[in-house]
Amino acid sequence: MRVTIEQALELIWSGGVVAFPTETVYGLGASALDAGAVAKVFDIKGRPNHNPLIVHVSSVEMARSLVAGAWPDRAHLLAATFWPGPLTLVVPKGPMIPGVVTGDGHTVAVRMPDHPVALDLIDRAGTPVVGPSANPSTRISPTRAEHVEQDYNEAVPVLDGGPCARGIESTVIDATAEPPRILRAGVVGAPELTKALSTEVLLDTGTSTPTTKPARSPGTQSTHYAPTRAVLHLHDHAALDRVIEEDSGSTIYLTDRVVSGVDANRVLTLPSDAGELEPMWYDTLRRADELAGAHHTGEIHLFIDLEALPPHVRDRIVRAASMVH
Ligand code: TXA
Ligand code: MG
């Protein structure tokens, strides 16, 4: 169900939930100052309540009002360099933010998105807006309004802002840590952050080590997925011939190479350019999943040169293959 900005504002003001566009992915929005509304976001998403939410702001001033004490110097530098943009700052949490937002933690994650519709919504709402990615917990992040509609069977109202230009979630940096640490790899990389802060920034995401080994879904987690949800197997290009030899007649192929010897309708082509792949990765993964459902298979085989991709894209692909999002 699509809504106008006026309807979205009414929802925010009345303690409701509305999905909204950002430059990275769609967020599940609610007033960050309304504990009841925030609880609904956790509920709709099926998110464990100890996993904190990002608070979206439309100005640095609004961000400053959310922290405890003074706005940290590093937050000042990073906001001046990267906002509005795909960088989320973890800073000390002020009393204005209800504990439910941060999983009762003492820090709050803040971001000013680079999307005119999101900025207009937050600005006119006059309140900061929580926004976890608008997918059910552990599923693929939405980069189009229709993804949100599909994921929630139209039950969540969506403010449509078109396809997300970046397509991968923001970088999350703990600006209070010494040295500052990247908690989630994203569009803004460690070298740019290191340069902006004139101090070395560590990548601490736990999944930054690339792997080309085929990863299988851990049994217990796979049971949380819908029956048509497929397992993504990662390979380098050298494995293509072997997998084709073992083709089951329903295997789905995802690759930037030419695949011959299997039905063309089981092959989804990826751009070989990383910059082109990035905004379409999640949409392509959804299409591969649908294709797997249509062919009654649980197997998607992805052939890609992981080393050639930027760390944040590699991170999302490896996570998709291990079904941890
Ligand atoms: O690009 C994005 O960041 C999107 C758009 C909608 O802005 N939002 C998003 O939210 O990806 P979510 O909730 O799916 O991911 C937020 C990440 C989670 O890994 C969460 O654990 C982490 O940020 N996070 C949030 N608050 C935190 C805090 N206070 N300390 C450490 N990590 C935090
Ligand atoms: Mg998410």
XYZ file of C-alpha atoms and ligand atoms in Angstrom:
359
model
C 0.000 0.000 0.000
C 1.549 3.317 -1.109
C 0.953 6.480 0.856
C 1.506 10.189 0.222
C 3.919 12.210 2.305
C 0.965 13.758 4.152
C -0.319 10.302 5.073
C 3.203 9.246 6.093
C 3.431 12.300 8.383
C 0.066 11.464 9.957
C 1.330 7.945 10.618
C 4.522 9.209 12.280
C 2.587 11.705 14.430
C -0.028 9.169 15.485
C 2.444 6.498 16.660
C 2.200 4.433 13.476
C 4.787 2.809 11.205
C 5.572 3.715 7.585
C 8.322 2.467 5.281
C 10.368 5.272 3.711
C 13.078 5.507 1.056
C 16.734 6.333 1.689
C 19.700 6.282 -0.688
C 20.815 2.927 0.765
C 17.716 0.766 1.398
C 14.115 1.367 2.513
C 13.654 1.876 6.264
C 10.786 0.954 8.570
C 9.975 4.361 10.037
C 8.383 5.511 13.286
C 8.925 8.406 15.668
C 12.146 7.730 17.585
C 10.696 9.605 20.568
C 7.619 7.377 20.861
C 8.448 4.124 22.686
C 5.142 2.505 21.671
C 5.698 3.241 17.976
C 9.261 1.920 18.160
C 8.002 -1.280 19.813
C 5.706 -1.772 16.784
C 8.745 -1.588 14.474
C 10.487 -4.390 16.396
C 7.280 -6.374 16.312
C 6.579 -5.972 12.574
C 10.183 -6.774 11.667
C 10.432 -9.690 14.075
C 13.641 -8.185 15.377
C 15.106 -9.236 18.752
C 14.678 -6.271 21.100
C 18.350 -6.158 22.072
C 19.378 -5.268 18.487
C 19.313 -1.439 18.424
C 17.810 0.770 15.688
C 19.327 3.623 13.701
C 17.781 7.043 14.335
C 17.449 9.157 11.180
C 17.732 12.930 11.356
C 17.296 15.761 8.854
C 19.955 18.066 10.318
C 23.105 17.977 12.421
C 21.239 20.043 15.003
C 18.621 17.324 15.367
C 21.434 14.761 15.791
C 23.086 16.894 18.471
C 19.845 16.955 20.448
C 19.960 13.163 20.767
C 23.373 12.725 22.380
C 24.448 12.847 25.991
C 26.715 15.810 26.657
C 28.584 17.608 23.907
C 28.527 16.483 20.278
C 31.852 14.588 19.976
C 34.571 16.207 17.859
C 34.805 13.107 15.728
C 31.075 13.104 15.098
C 31.423 16.730 14.040
C 34.174 15.887 11.543
C 32.376 12.858 10.146
C 29.006 14.577 9.844
C 30.632 17.569 8.123
C 32.352 15.274 5.629
C 29.768 12.555 4.936
C 26.271 13.843 5.813
C 23.807 13.629 4.321
C 25.040 10.204 3.315
C 25.491 6.495 4.001
C 27.360 6.822 7.297
C 25.832 5.987 10.695
C 27.519 7.371 13.815
C 27.344 5.570 17.151
C 27.464 8.244 19.886
C 26.533 8.460 23.606
C 22.741 8.302 23.990
C 20.920 11.288 25.460
C 17.802 11.031 27.680
C 15.423 12.049 24.873
C 15.755 8.647 23.194
C 13.674 5.897 24.836
C 15.625 2.802 25.865
C 13.637 0.575 23.494
C 15.401 2.242 20.514
C 18.874 1.248 21.675
C 18.125 -2.085 23.311
C 18.692 -0.276 26.617
C 22.271 0.436 25.580
C 24.102 3.670 26.402
C 24.852 4.591 22.805
C 22.628 5.613 19.912
C 23.260 5.204 16.173
C 22.438 8.344 14.145
C 22.352 9.016 10.413
C 21.262 11.768 8.035
C 20.176 9.989 4.844
C 20.929 11.452 1.428
C 17.448 11.199 -0.019
C 15.150 14.200 -0.586
C 11.990 12.286 0.369
C 13.512 10.986 3.631
C 14.860 14.426 4.561
C 11.511 16.058 3.785
C 9.656 13.453 5.861
C 11.901 13.851 8.925
C 12.058 17.610 8.625
C 8.288 18.046 8.328
C 7.643 15.425 11.020
C 9.836 17.565 13.281
C 11.008 14.427 15.014
C 13.839 11.929 14.503
C 12.704 8.717 12.820
C 13.926 5.192 13.570
C 14.647 3.146 10.476
C 15.874 -0.404 10.455
C 15.983 -1.822 6.940
C 12.340 -2.519 6.043
C 12.716 -6.308 5.630
C 11.528 -8.988 8.008
C 14.489 -9.880 10.253
C 17.153 -11.999 8.409
C 15.579 -11.456 4.958
C 16.938 -9.469 2.016
C 16.933 -5.665 2.439
C 14.408 -3.800 0.243
C 15.693 -1.393 -2.402
C 12.300 -0.709 -4.034
C 8.834 0.115 -2.673
C 7.447 -3.122 -4.152
C 9.967 -5.182 -2.156
C 8.430 -3.865 1.069
C 4.910 -4.556 -0.208
C 5.878 -8.121 -1.137
C 7.602 -8.766 2.195
C 4.614 -7.703 4.281
C 1.760 -8.582 1.913
C 0.883 -4.904 1.561
C 0.283 -4.624 5.326
C 2.943 -1.933 5.834
C 2.278 1.479 4.233
C 5.129 2.617 1.971
C 6.220 6.082 0.954
C 7.620 5.413 -2.532
C 10.824 7.255 -3.399
C 11.882 5.093 -6.336
C 14.726 2.555 -6.416
C 17.535 3.211 -3.902
C 20.566 4.685 -5.667
C 23.211 3.024 -3.458
C 21.509 -0.255 -2.670
C 23.717 -1.378 0.258
C 23.225 -0.313 3.889
C 25.198 2.486 5.501
C 28.582 2.094 7.163
C 28.187 1.989 10.963
C 31.103 3.527 12.867
C 31.588 3.673 16.614
C 32.934 7.205 16.856
C 33.401 6.880 20.615
C 35.775 3.896 20.479
C 39.524 4.348 20.645
C 40.532 3.879 17.865
C 37.209 4.403 16.044
C 35.790 1.148 14.710
C 33.624 0.218 11.760
C 30.913 -2.084 13.119
C 29.286 -2.677 9.745
C 31.033 -2.242 6.398
C 29.190 0.085 4.047
C 29.497 2.482 1.176
C 31.899 4.749 3.098
C 35.122 2.758 3.443
C 37.854 2.658 6.116
C 40.361 4.661 4.014
C 37.934 7.590 3.579
C 37.055 7.534 7.281
C 40.718 7.365 8.276
C 41.421 10.361 6.063
C 38.522 12.412 7.443
C 39.529 11.724 11.067
C 43.305 11.793 10.542
C 43.434 8.668 12.687
C 43.365 5.017 11.761
C 39.886 3.492 11.687
C 39.584 -0.257 12.253
C 37.255 -2.598 10.417
C 35.642 -4.739 13.101
C 32.689 -6.401 11.399
C 33.647 -10.025 11.896
C 32.713 -10.857 8.309
C 35.305 -8.828 6.477
C 37.368 -11.899 5.654
C 36.320 -12.973 2.204
C 35.719 -16.600 1.439
C 35.240 -18.330 -1.861
C 34.275 -21.590 -0.201
C 30.679 -22.595 -0.819
C 28.829 -21.713 2.365
C 25.751 -23.619 3.443
C 22.988 -22.322 5.595
C 23.319 -23.445 9.191
C 20.462 -25.922 9.696
C 18.731 -24.170 12.547
C 18.648 -20.833 10.760
C 17.380 -22.160 7.466
C 14.181 -23.249 9.192
C 13.321 -19.588 9.696
C 13.067 -19.094 5.947
C 10.009 -19.554 3.744
C 10.023 -22.890 1.894
C 10.926 -21.359 -1.446
C 13.882 -19.518 0.084
C 16.970 -20.905 -1.587
C 20.496 -21.477 -0.336
C 23.096 -19.319 -2.032
C 26.320 -21.131 -2.916
C 29.402 -19.020 -3.616
C 31.983 -20.047 -6.200
C 34.774 -18.484 -8.169
C 34.469 -18.673 -11.952
C 36.720 -21.738 -12.152
C 33.928 -23.855 -10.623
C 31.383 -23.035 -13.347
C 32.139 -26.033 -15.581
C 31.992 -28.488 -12.678
C 28.646 -27.159 -11.427
C 27.211 -27.297 -14.961
C 28.344 -30.932 -15.201
C 26.430 -31.680 -12.002
C 23.401 -29.625 -13.093
C 20.243 -30.952 -11.458
C 17.905 -29.654 -14.152
C 16.599 -26.967 -11.803
C 19.772 -25.276 -10.473
C 19.756 -21.446 -10.728
C 22.915 -19.712 -12.016
C 23.885 -16.176 -11.113
C 26.988 -14.922 -12.932
C 28.621 -12.286 -15.113
C 29.962 -14.990 -17.447
C 28.315 -16.671 -20.395
C 26.724 -19.957 -19.338
C 26.099 -22.501 -22.046
C 24.675 -25.966 -21.795
C 21.821 -25.151 -19.384
C 18.379 -23.536 -20.001
C 18.751 -19.799 -20.417
C 15.718 -19.273 -18.150
C 17.696 -20.594 -15.191
C 20.496 -18.065 -15.669
C 20.464 -14.544 -14.230
C 23.192 -12.289 -15.553
C 25.054 -9.920 -13.241
C 27.000 -6.856 -14.393
C 30.739 -7.493 -14.093
C 31.336 -3.909 -13.010
C 31.216 -3.629 -9.184
C 29.734 -0.122 -9.346
C 26.838 -1.394 -11.444
C 26.375 -4.528 -9.344
C 26.096 -2.666 -6.028
C 22.705 -0.912 -6.465
C 21.139 -4.009 -8.020
C 22.553 -6.763 -5.793
C 19.583 -7.109 -3.425
C 17.025 -6.870 -6.240
C 18.914 -9.516 -8.222
C 19.110 -11.796 -5.207
C 15.338 -11.488 -4.760
C 14.805 -12.348 -8.423
C 17.110 -15.358 -8.113
C 15.142 -16.480 -5.065
C 11.857 -16.153 -6.971
C 13.347 -18.050 -9.903
C 14.453 -20.808 -7.535
C 10.884 -20.954 -6.205
C 9.482 -21.168 -9.733
C 11.853 -24.036 -10.540
C 11.146 -25.785 -7.225
C 14.774 -25.781 -6.233
C 16.567 -24.607 -3.133
C 19.865 -24.049 -4.923
C 21.260 -20.813 -6.313
C 24.870 -20.904 -7.505
C 26.677 -17.580 -7.672
C 29.941 -17.328 -9.647
C 31.817 -14.161 -8.879
C 35.288 -12.763 -8.309
C 34.814 -11.708 -4.677
C 38.303 -10.227 -4.429
C 37.436 -7.706 -7.124
C 34.530 -6.291 -5.116
C 34.676 -3.514 -2.508
C 34.583 -4.874 1.096
C 30.983 -3.854 1.805
C 29.595 -5.602 -1.280
C 31.717 -8.679 -0.517
C 30.410 -8.569 3.069
C 26.753 -8.627 1.943
C 27.341 -11.435 -0.551
C 29.158 -13.593 2.008
C 26.391 -12.939 4.542
C 23.710 -13.818 2.003
C 25.501 -17.108 1.390
C 25.617 -17.874 5.087
C 22.084 -16.529 5.529
C 23.095 -14.080 8.220
C 21.893 -10.538 7.590
O 21.490 2.148 5.417
C 21.025 1.915 6.529
O 21.700 2.011 7.569
C 19.538 1.501 6.616
C 18.705 2.693 6.161
C 17.222 2.461 6.281
O 19.118 3.837 6.867
N 19.203 1.065 7.932
C 19.647 -0.122 8.436
O 19.196 -0.400 9.725
O 20.364 -0.858 7.814
P 19.338 -1.842 10.397
O 18.588 -1.720 11.677
O 18.895 -2.879 9.455
O 20.832 -1.978 10.733
C 21.399 -1.160 11.746
C 22.696 -1.733 12.231
C 22.496 -3.035 12.957
O 23.576 -3.886 12.635
C 22.547 -2.609 14.423
O 23.006 -3.644 15.258
C 23.546 -1.455 14.371
O 23.277 -0.806 13.152
N 23.334 -0.508 15.475
C 22.256 0.267 15.713
N 22.405 0.969 16.848
C 23.630 0.660 17.341
C 24.379 1.057 18.500
N 23.895 1.922 19.381
N 25.591 0.516 18.667
C 26.097 -0.363 17.776
N 25.447 -0.775 16.667
C 24.223 -0.275 16.448
Mg 18.987 -4.638 8.272
